[in-house]
Amino acid sequence: MNEFELIEHIFLRLQDEQPLPASIEKAIGDDASVMALPNGARLVSCIDTLVQGRHFSADWLEVEKLAFAIGYKAVAVNVSDLAAMGATPHSILLALALPERLAYEPWLTEFAKGLFHACKLFGVTLIGGDTTRSDALVLSVSAQGLLMADTPAVYRSGAQVGDKVYVSGTLGDASYALQHLDNDIGQELSHRLHMPTPRIKLGAALAQIGATSMIDISDGLYQDLGHICQQSHVNMCLNLEQLPTSNSLAKIDLAERLLCQLTGGDDYELGFTLPAHIEVPISNTQVSCIGEVIAVEPSNNINTDNMRELLRPRLFYNGHAVTQAQPAPFTILPKLTGYQHFTG
Ligand code: ADP
Ligand code: MG
């Protein structure tokens, strides 16, 4: 069972037996939940856990060296989920399961410096948490954000046929760095892995101008845009030659690069859809159009078993469909599953 099946089959199905309170506008299934407040504003909440050996190195020396970045990233990944709803970050809670080996002042000070650096950059306040002893370092940060009364939340479920598909920043950098920290390009890109930049202003601007769907790209572009397809009941065409690429990543082999960009995690960029007549907001953040939302073929009979297979992006390269029979620019069509946090 993977994490999506677990959530669907266990949490969503059993929760169905209990009605949601009227104030909950969005529960399980998006980047964050949305709760209506009495003044028309909404409280947006999410939580993410970082586990030693899964979300960052298992190696103690690495963990000791990366104290600042680990503190920073625990905040940044949650803020990115809030940004993907269009919300403005407000506050965080931190649950820290701390191994004996790290429970000394210099490590904790560096960690806290990274955490508070992120808090200051992203406009959030640490308002509480919990601390326990554990064998491995495990960090859970929950974050709250606000949406003002006049701004709608942007869900994964609103993409419409004809919308353009966009992504912020560049893709694949963090994934390449994770696999190649030992070479020059990996080193050049390591800041993208350790210190990601949540796109707060862009997310908020997109909510205001009428983005139809949005997700934070944390587990691989292909899989994450697949969530928009599944929840919006659409397909997408994605043009591989339009995927935004950093100068450093442009130096590597094309097929390897595209694999990082489609399936690598840790980008923390925003993937979103906009009706064709709406211009992307002008900001310092690069935005690239990478495709279009298309209708599901009417002959396809979609049910819960084949939904993931049928509601997903279709890949094109210079106008040609990338298929098993014609996989160019790949030699063999790769498996496009992104990060799986639960399996394996
Ligand atoms: P993200 O990558 O944006 O953090 P996930 O893919 O981890 O989102 O989770 C998908 C959805 O399932 C989210 O809405 C999340 O809140 C929900 N979810 C994940 N794990 C659980 C759980 N144990 N209980 C309830 N909801 C969960
Ligand atoms: Mg997310």
CSV table of C-alpha atoms and ligand atoms in Angstrom, one decimal:
chain,number,residue,atom,x,y,z
A,1,MET,CA,0.0,0.0,0.0
A,2,ASN,CA,1.5,3.4,-0.9
A,3,GLU,CA,0.8,6.6,1.0
A,4,PHE,CA,-2.0,7.7,-1.4
A,5,GLU,CA,-3.8,4.4,-1.1
A,6,LEU,CA,-3.4,4.5,2.7
A,7,ILE,CA,-4.9,7.9,2.9
A,8,GLU,CA,-7.8,7.0,0.5
A,9,HIS,CA,-8.6,3.6,1.8
A,10,ILE,CA,-8.2,4.2,5.5
A,11,PHE,CA,-8.5,7.8,6.5
A,12,LEU,CA,-10.8,9.2,3.8
A,13,ARG,CA,-13.1,6.1,3.7
A,14,LEU,CA,-13.5,5.8,7.5
A,15,GLN,CA,-13.9,9.5,7.9
A,16,ASP,CA,-16.8,9.5,5.5
A,17,GLU,CA,-18.8,7.9,8.3
A,18,GLN,CA,-18.5,11.1,10.3
A,19,PRO,CA,-19.9,14.3,8.7
A,20,LEU,CA,-17.4,17.3,8.5
A,21,PRO,CA,-18.3,20.4,10.5
A,22,ALA,CA,-19.7,23.1,8.2
A,23,SER,CA,-16.8,25.4,8.9
A,24,ILE,CA,-14.3,22.9,7.2
A,25,GLU,CA,-14.2,24.0,3.6
A,26,LYS,CA,-11.3,21.6,2.7
A,27,ALA,CA,-10.2,18.6,4.7
A,28,ILE,CA,-7.9,15.7,3.6
A,29,GLY,CA,-6.6,15.7,0.1
A,30,ASP,CA,-5.0,19.1,-0.7
A,31,ASP,CA,-1.8,20.8,0.3
A,32,ALA,CA,-3.5,22.1,3.4
A,33,SER,CA,-6.9,22.2,5.0
A,34,VAL,CA,-9.2,25.3,5.0
A,35,MET,CA,-11.4,26.4,7.9
A,36,ALA,CA,-13.9,29.3,7.7
A,37,LEU,CA,-13.5,31.9,10.4
A,38,PRO,CA,-16.5,34.0,11.5
A,39,ASN,CA,-15.2,37.2,9.7
A,40,GLY,CA,-15.1,35.6,6.3
A,41,ALA,CA,-11.4,34.9,6.4
A,42,ARG,CA,-10.1,31.4,6.4
A,43,LEU,CA,-7.5,29.5,8.5
A,44,VAL,CA,-5.3,27.3,6.3
A,45,SER,CA,-3.3,24.5,8.1
A,46,CYS,CA,-0.8,21.8,7.2
A,47,ILE,CA,1.8,19.6,8.8
A,48,ASP,CA,4.9,17.9,7.4
A,49,THR,CA,7.3,15.5,9.0
A,50,LEU,CA,11.0,15.2,8.2
A,51,VAL,CA,12.6,11.9,9.2
A,52,GLN,CA,16.4,11.3,9.5
A,53,GLY,CA,17.4,8.8,6.8
A,54,ARG,CA,14.3,9.5,4.7
A,55,HIS,CA,14.0,13.2,4.2
A,56,PHE,CA,17.6,14.0,5.0
A,57,SER,CA,20.8,12.0,5.4
A,58,ALA,CA,20.9,9.1,8.0
A,59,ASP,CA,24.6,9.9,8.5
A,60,TRP,CA,25.2,11.6,11.9
A,61,LEU,CA,28.1,13.7,10.6
A,62,GLU,CA,25.9,15.1,7.8
A,63,VAL,CA,23.1,15.7,10.3
A,64,GLU,CA,25.5,17.5,12.6
A,65,LYS,CA,26.8,19.6,9.7
A,66,LEU,CA,23.3,20.5,8.3
A,67,ALA,CA,21.8,21.7,11.6
A,68,PHE,CA,21.0,25.2,10.1
A,69,ALA,CA,19.5,23.8,6.9
A,70,ILE,CA,17.4,21.2,8.6
A,71,GLY,CA,15.8,23.9,10.8
A,72,TYR,CA,15.3,26.1,7.8
A,73,LYS,CA,13.8,23.4,5.6
A,74,ALA,CA,11.4,22.1,8.2
A,75,VAL,CA,9.7,25.6,8.1
A,76,ALA,CA,10.1,26.1,4.3
A,77,VAL,CA,8.4,22.9,3.2
A,78,ASN,CA,5.3,23.7,5.3
A,79,VAL,CA,5.2,27.3,4.1
A,80,SER,CA,5.3,26.0,0.6
A,81,ASP,CA,2.1,24.0,1.2
A,82,LEU,CA,0.4,27.2,2.5
A,83,ALA,CA,1.6,29.1,-0.6
A,84,ALA,CA,0.0,26.4,-2.8
A,85,MET,CA,-3.4,27.3,-1.3
A,86,GLY,CA,-2.8,31.1,-1.9
A,87,ALA,CA,-2.5,31.6,1.9
A,88,THR,CA,-0.3,34.1,3.7
A,89,PRO,CA,1.8,32.2,6.3
A,90,HIS,CA,1.1,33.2,10.0
A,91,SER,CA,2.5,30.8,12.6
A,92,ILE,CA,4.1,27.4,13.2
A,93,LEU,CA,4.3,24.7,15.9
A,94,LEU,CA,7.3,22.4,16.2
A,95,ALA,CA,7.4,18.8,17.5
A,96,LEU,CA,11.0,17.7,17.9
A,97,ALA,CA,12.0,14.1,18.5
A,98,LEU,CA,15.6,14.6,19.4
A,99,PRO,CA,18.3,11.9,19.7
A,100,GLU,CA,20.8,12.1,22.6
A,101,ARG,CA,23.6,12.6,20.1
A,102,LEU,CA,22.2,15.9,18.9
A,103,ALA,CA,21.0,17.2,22.3
A,104,TYR,CA,23.9,19.5,22.9
A,105,GLU,CA,23.9,23.3,22.7
A,106,PRO,CA,25.9,24.0,19.5
A,107,TRP,CA,23.8,21.7,17.4
A,108,LEU,CA,20.5,23.0,18.9
A,109,THR,CA,21.7,26.6,18.5
A,110,GLU,CA,22.5,26.1,14.8
A,111,PHE,CA,19.2,24.3,14.2
A,112,ALA,CA,17.3,27.1,16.0
A,113,LYS,CA,19.1,29.7,14.0
A,114,GLY,CA,18.1,28.0,10.7
A,115,LEU,CA,14.5,27.7,12.0
A,116,PHE,CA,14.2,31.3,13.0
A,117,HIS,CA,16.0,32.5,9.8
A,118,ALA,CA,13.1,30.8,7.9
A,119,CYS,CA,10.5,32.2,10.3
A,120,LYS,CA,11.7,35.7,9.7
A,121,LEU,CA,12.0,35.3,5.9
A,122,PHE,CA,8.6,33.8,5.5
A,123,GLY,CA,6.7,35.9,8.2
A,124,VAL,CA,5.8,33.1,10.6
A,125,THR,CA,6.1,33.0,14.4
A,126,LEU,CA,6.9,29.8,16.4
A,127,ILE,CA,4.0,29.6,18.8
A,128,GLY,CA,4.6,26.3,20.5
A,129,GLY,CA,5.5,22.6,20.1
A,130,ASP,CA,6.6,19.5,21.8
A,131,THR,CA,10.0,17.9,22.6
A,132,THR,CA,10.8,14.2,23.2
A,133,ARG,CA,13.8,11.9,23.1
A,134,SER,CA,14.1,9.5,20.1
A,135,ASP,CA,16.6,7.2,18.3
A,136,ALA,CA,16.5,9.2,15.1
A,137,LEU,CA,15.9,12.9,14.5
A,138,VAL,CA,12.2,13.5,13.5
A,139,LEU,CA,10.8,16.9,13.0
A,140,SER,CA,7.1,17.7,12.6
A,141,VAL,CA,6.2,21.3,11.8
A,142,SER,CA,2.6,22.3,11.5
A,143,ALA,CA,1.9,25.7,9.9
A,144,GLN,CA,-1.1,28.0,9.8
A,145,GLY,CA,-1.8,30.7,7.3
A,146,LEU,CA,-4.6,33.1,6.5
A,147,LEU,CA,-6.7,33.9,3.5
A,148,MET,CA,-8.6,37.2,3.6
A,149,ALA,CA,-12.4,37.2,3.0
A,150,ASP,CA,-12.1,38.4,-0.6
A,151,THR,CA,-9.5,35.8,-1.7
A,152,PRO,CA,-10.6,32.2,-2.6
A,153,ALA,CA,-8.4,29.3,-1.7
A,154,VAL,CA,-6.9,27.5,-4.7
A,155,TYR,CA,-7.5,23.8,-4.7
A,156,ARG,CA,-6.1,20.9,-6.7
A,157,SER,CA,-9.6,20.3,-8.0
A,158,GLY,CA,-10.4,23.3,-10.2
A,159,ALA,CA,-8.4,22.9,-13.4
A,160,GLN,CA,-10.6,23.4,-16.5
A,161,VAL,CA,-10.1,22.2,-20.1
A,162,GLY,CA,-8.3,24.9,-22.0
A,163,ASP,CA,-6.4,26.3,-19.0
A,164,LYS,CA,-2.6,26.8,-19.4
A,165,VAL,CA,-0.3,24.8,-17.1
A,166,TYR,CA,2.5,26.7,-15.4
A,167,VAL,CA,5.3,26.1,-13.0
A,168,SER,CA,7.5,28.5,-11.0
A,169,GLY,CA,11.3,28.6,-10.8
A,170,THR,CA,13.3,25.8,-12.2
A,171,LEU,CA,12.8,22.0,-11.8
A,172,GLY,CA,15.0,19.1,-11.0
A,173,ASP,CA,17.9,20.9,-9.2
A,174,ALA,CA,17.3,19.5,-5.8
A,175,SER,CA,16.9,16.0,-7.0
A,176,TYR,CA,20.1,16.2,-9.0
A,177,ALA,CA,22.0,17.6,-6.0
A,178,LEU,CA,20.7,14.8,-3.8
A,179,GLN,CA,22.0,12.2,-6.1
A,180,HIS,CA,25.3,13.9,-7.0
A,181,LEU,CA,26.5,15.9,-4.0
A,182,ASP,CA,30.0,14.5,-4.9
A,183,ASN,CA,30.3,16.4,-8.2
A,184,ASP,CA,30.6,20.1,-9.1
A,185,ILE,CA,27.1,20.5,-10.6
A,186,GLY,CA,25.6,18.8,-7.5
A,187,GLN,CA,27.6,21.2,-5.3
A,188,GLU,CA,26.4,24.2,-7.3
A,189,LEU,CA,22.8,23.0,-6.8
A,190,SER,CA,23.0,21.9,-3.2
A,191,HIS,CA,21.4,25.1,-1.9
A,192,ARG,CA,18.3,24.2,-3.9
A,193,LEU,CA,18.1,20.9,-1.9
A,194,HIS,CA,19.0,22.3,1.5
A,195,MET,CA,17.4,25.7,1.4
A,196,PRO,CA,14.3,25.7,-0.9
A,197,THR,CA,12.4,28.9,-1.5
A,198,PRO,CA,8.6,28.7,-1.0
A,199,ARG,CA,6.8,30.9,-3.4
A,200,ILE,CA,4.6,32.8,-1.0
A,201,LYS,CA,4.0,36.0,-2.9
A,202,LEU,CA,3.3,34.2,-6.2
A,203,GLY,CA,0.8,31.8,-4.5
A,204,ALA,CA,-1.1,34.7,-2.9
A,205,ALA,CA,-1.1,36.7,-6.2
A,206,LEU,CA,-2.4,33.6,-8.1
A,207,ALA,CA,-5.3,33.2,-5.7
A,208,GLN,CA,-6.2,36.8,-6.3
A,209,ILE,CA,-6.1,36.7,-10.0
A,210,GLY,CA,-8.2,33.5,-10.4
A,211,ALA,CA,-5.8,30.5,-10.7
A,212,THR,CA,-8.1,27.5,-11.1
A,213,SER,CA,-5.8,24.9,-9.4
A,214,MET,CA,-2.4,24.8,-7.6
A,215,ILE,CA,-0.1,22.4,-5.9
A,216,ASP,CA,3.3,22.6,-4.4
A,217,ILE,CA,5.8,20.4,-6.4
A,218,SER,CA,7.4,18.5,-3.6
A,219,ASP,CA,7.3,14.8,-4.8
A,220,GLY,CA,8.0,15.2,-8.5
A,221,LEU,CA,6.3,17.3,-11.2
A,222,TYR,CA,4.6,14.3,-13.0
A,223,GLN,CA,3.1,12.8,-9.9
A,224,ASP,CA,2.1,16.1,-8.4
A,225,LEU,CA,0.4,17.4,-11.5
A,226,GLY,CA,-1.2,14.0,-11.6
A,227,HIS,CA,-3.0,15.0,-8.3
A,228,ILE,CA,-4.4,18.0,-10.1
A,229,CYS,CA,-5.6,15.8,-13.0
A,230,GLN,CA,-7.2,13.3,-10.7
A,231,GLN,CA,-8.9,15.8,-8.5
A,232,SER,CA,-10.0,18.0,-11.5
A,233,HIS,CA,-11.0,15.0,-13.7
A,234,VAL,CA,-8.9,16.2,-16.6
A,235,ASN,CA,-5.7,15.3,-18.5
A,236,MET,CA,-2.9,17.6,-19.3
A,237,CYS,CA,-0.3,17.8,-22.1
A,238,LEU,CA,3.1,18.7,-20.8
A,239,ASN,CA,5.8,19.9,-23.3
A,240,LEU,CA,9.1,18.6,-22.1
A,241,GLU,CA,11.1,21.1,-24.0
A,242,GLN,CA,9.4,23.9,-22.0
A,243,LEU,CA,10.4,22.6,-18.5
A,244,PRO,CA,12.3,25.4,-16.8
A,245,THR,CA,16.0,24.4,-16.3
A,246,SER,CA,18.7,26.1,-14.3
A,247,ASN,CA,22.0,26.9,-16.1
A,248,SER,CA,23.7,24.3,-13.9
A,249,LEU,CA,21.3,21.5,-14.7
A,250,ALA,CA,21.3,22.4,-18.4
A,251,LYS,CA,24.9,21.0,-18.5
A,252,ILE,CA,23.8,17.4,-17.9
A,253,ASP,CA,22.5,14.7,-20.2
A,254,LEU,CA,19.0,15.5,-21.5
A,255,ALA,CA,17.3,12.3,-20.5
A,256,GLU,CA,18.9,12.3,-17.0
A,257,ARG,CA,17.8,16.0,-16.6
A,258,LEU,CA,14.2,15.3,-17.7
A,259,LEU,CA,14.0,12.4,-15.3
A,260,CYS,CA,15.1,14.7,-12.4
A,261,GLN,CA,12.6,17.3,-13.5
A,262,LEU,CA,9.7,14.9,-13.9
A,263,THR,CA,10.2,12.6,-10.9
A,264,GLY,CA,12.7,14.2,-8.6
A,265,GLY,CA,11.2,15.7,-5.4
A,266,ASP,CA,12.1,18.6,-3.2
A,267,ASP,CA,11.5,21.4,-5.8
A,268,TYR,CA,9.0,23.3,-3.7
A,269,GLU,CA,7.9,25.2,-6.7
A,270,LEU,CA,4.3,25.9,-7.5
A,271,GLY,CA,2.4,24.0,-10.3
A,272,PHE,CA,-0.8,25.8,-11.3
A,273,THR,CA,-3.4,26.3,-14.0
A,274,LEU,CA,-4.8,29.6,-15.3
A,275,PRO,CA,-7.5,30.3,-17.8
A,276,ALA,CA,-5.9,31.2,-21.1
A,277,HIS,CA,-7.1,34.8,-21.0
A,278,ILE,CA,-5.4,35.5,-17.6
A,279,GLU,CA,-1.8,36.8,-17.7
A,280,VAL,CA,0.7,35.4,-15.1
A,281,PRO,CA,1.3,38.0,-12.4
A,282,ILE,CA,4.5,40.0,-12.8
A,283,SER,CA,7.0,39.2,-10.0
A,284,ASN,CA,10.6,38.4,-9.3
A,285,THR,CA,9.8,34.7,-9.5
A,286,GLN,CA,10.2,33.1,-12.9
A,287,VAL,CA,7.1,31.4,-14.3
A,288,SER,CA,7.0,29.1,-17.3
A,289,CYS,CA,4.1,27.8,-19.3
A,290,ILE,CA,4.7,24.0,-19.7
A,291,GLY,CA,1.4,22.8,-21.2
A,292,GLU,CA,-2.3,22.8,-21.3
A,293,VAL,CA,-5.3,21.1,-19.6
A,294,ILE,CA,-7.1,18.8,-22.0
A,295,ALA,CA,-10.3,16.7,-21.7
A,296,VAL,CA,-10.3,13.1,-20.8
A,297,GLU,CA,-11.2,10.9,-23.8
A,298,PRO,CA,-14.9,10.2,-23.5
A,299,SER,CA,-14.4,6.6,-24.3
A,300,ASN,CA,-12.4,6.2,-21.1
A,301,ASN,CA,-14.6,4.7,-18.4
A,302,ILE,CA,-12.9,6.0,-15.2
A,303,ASN,CA,-13.3,4.2,-11.9
A,304,THR,CA,-11.4,4.3,-8.7
A,305,ASP,CA,-9.1,1.5,-9.8
A,306,ASN,CA,-7.9,3.0,-13.1
A,307,MET,CA,-8.2,6.7,-12.1
A,308,ARG,CA,-4.5,7.2,-11.5
A,309,GLU,CA,-3.6,5.6,-14.8
A,310,LEU,CA,-6.2,7.6,-16.9
A,311,LEU,CA,-6.1,11.0,-15.2
A,312,ARG,CA,-2.5,12.0,-15.6
A,313,PRO,CA,-0.3,14.3,-17.7
A,314,ARG,CA,0.6,13.2,-21.3
A,315,LEU,CA,4.1,14.0,-22.3
A,316,PHE,CA,5.2,15.7,-25.5
A,317,TYR,CA,8.6,16.5,-26.9
A,318,ASN,CA,8.8,19.0,-29.7
A,319,GLY,CA,5.3,18.2,-30.7
A,320,HIS,CA,5.6,14.4,-30.6
A,321,ALA,CA,3.9,12.3,-28.0
A,322,VAL,CA,6.4,10.5,-25.8
A,323,THR,CA,5.2,6.9,-25.6
A,324,GLN,CA,6.4,3.4,-24.9
A,325,ALA,CA,6.7,2.8,-28.7
A,326,GLN,CA,8.4,6.2,-29.3
A,327,PRO,CA,10.1,7.2,-26.1
A,328,ALA,CA,12.4,9.9,-27.5
A,329,PRO,CA,14.1,11.9,-25.9
A,330,PHE,CA,14.4,8.8,-23.7
A,331,THR,CA,15.8,5.6,-24.9
A,332,ILE,CA,13.3,3.6,-22.9
A,333,LEU,CA,10.2,5.3,-21.4
A,334,PRO,CA,11.1,5.6,-17.7
A,335,LYS,CA,8.8,4.9,-14.7
A,336,LEU,CA,7.5,8.3,-13.7
A,337,THR,CA,6.5,7.7,-10.1
A,338,GLY,CA,7.8,10.4,-7.9
A,339,TYR,CA,8.8,10.4,-4.2
A,340,GLN,CA,6.9,7.8,-2.2
A,341,HIS,CA,7.2,8.6,1.5
A,342,PHE,CA,5.5,5.5,2.9
A,343,THR,CA,6.5,2.6,0.8
A,344,GLY,CA,9.9,1.0,0.7
B,1,ADP,P1,1.7,17.1,0.7
B,1,ADP,O1,2.7,16.4,-0.2
B,1,ADP,O2,1.2,18.4,0.1
B,1,ADP,O3,2.3,17.4,2.1
B,1,ADP,P2,0.6,14.6,1.0
B,1,ADP,O4,0.7,13.9,-0.4
B,1,ADP,O5,1.6,14.2,2.0
B,1,ADP,O6,0.5,16.1,0.8
B,1,ADP,O7,-0.8,14.2,1.6
B,1,ADP,C1,-2.0,14.3,0.8
B,1,ADP,C2,-3.2,14.6,1.6
B,1,ADP,O8,-3.4,13.6,2.6
B,1,ADP,C3,-3.0,15.9,2.4
B,1,ADP,O9,-4.2,16.6,2.3
B,1,ADP,C4,-2.7,15.5,3.8
B,1,ADP,O10,-3.2,16.4,4.7
B,1,ADP,C5,-3.5,14.2,3.9
B,1,ADP,N1,-2.9,13.2,4.9
B,1,ADP,C6,-1.6,12.6,4.8
B,1,ADP,N2,-1.4,11.8,5.8
B,1,ADP,C7,-2.5,11.8,6.6
B,1,ADP,C8,-2.9,11.2,7.8
B,1,ADP,N3,-2.1,10.4,8.4
B,1,ADP,N4,-4.1,11.5,8.3
B,1,ADP,C9,-5.0,12.4,7.7
B,1,ADP,N5,-4.7,13.0,6.5
B,1,ADP,C10,-3.5,12.7,6.0
B,2,MG,MG,2.1,19.9,-0.8
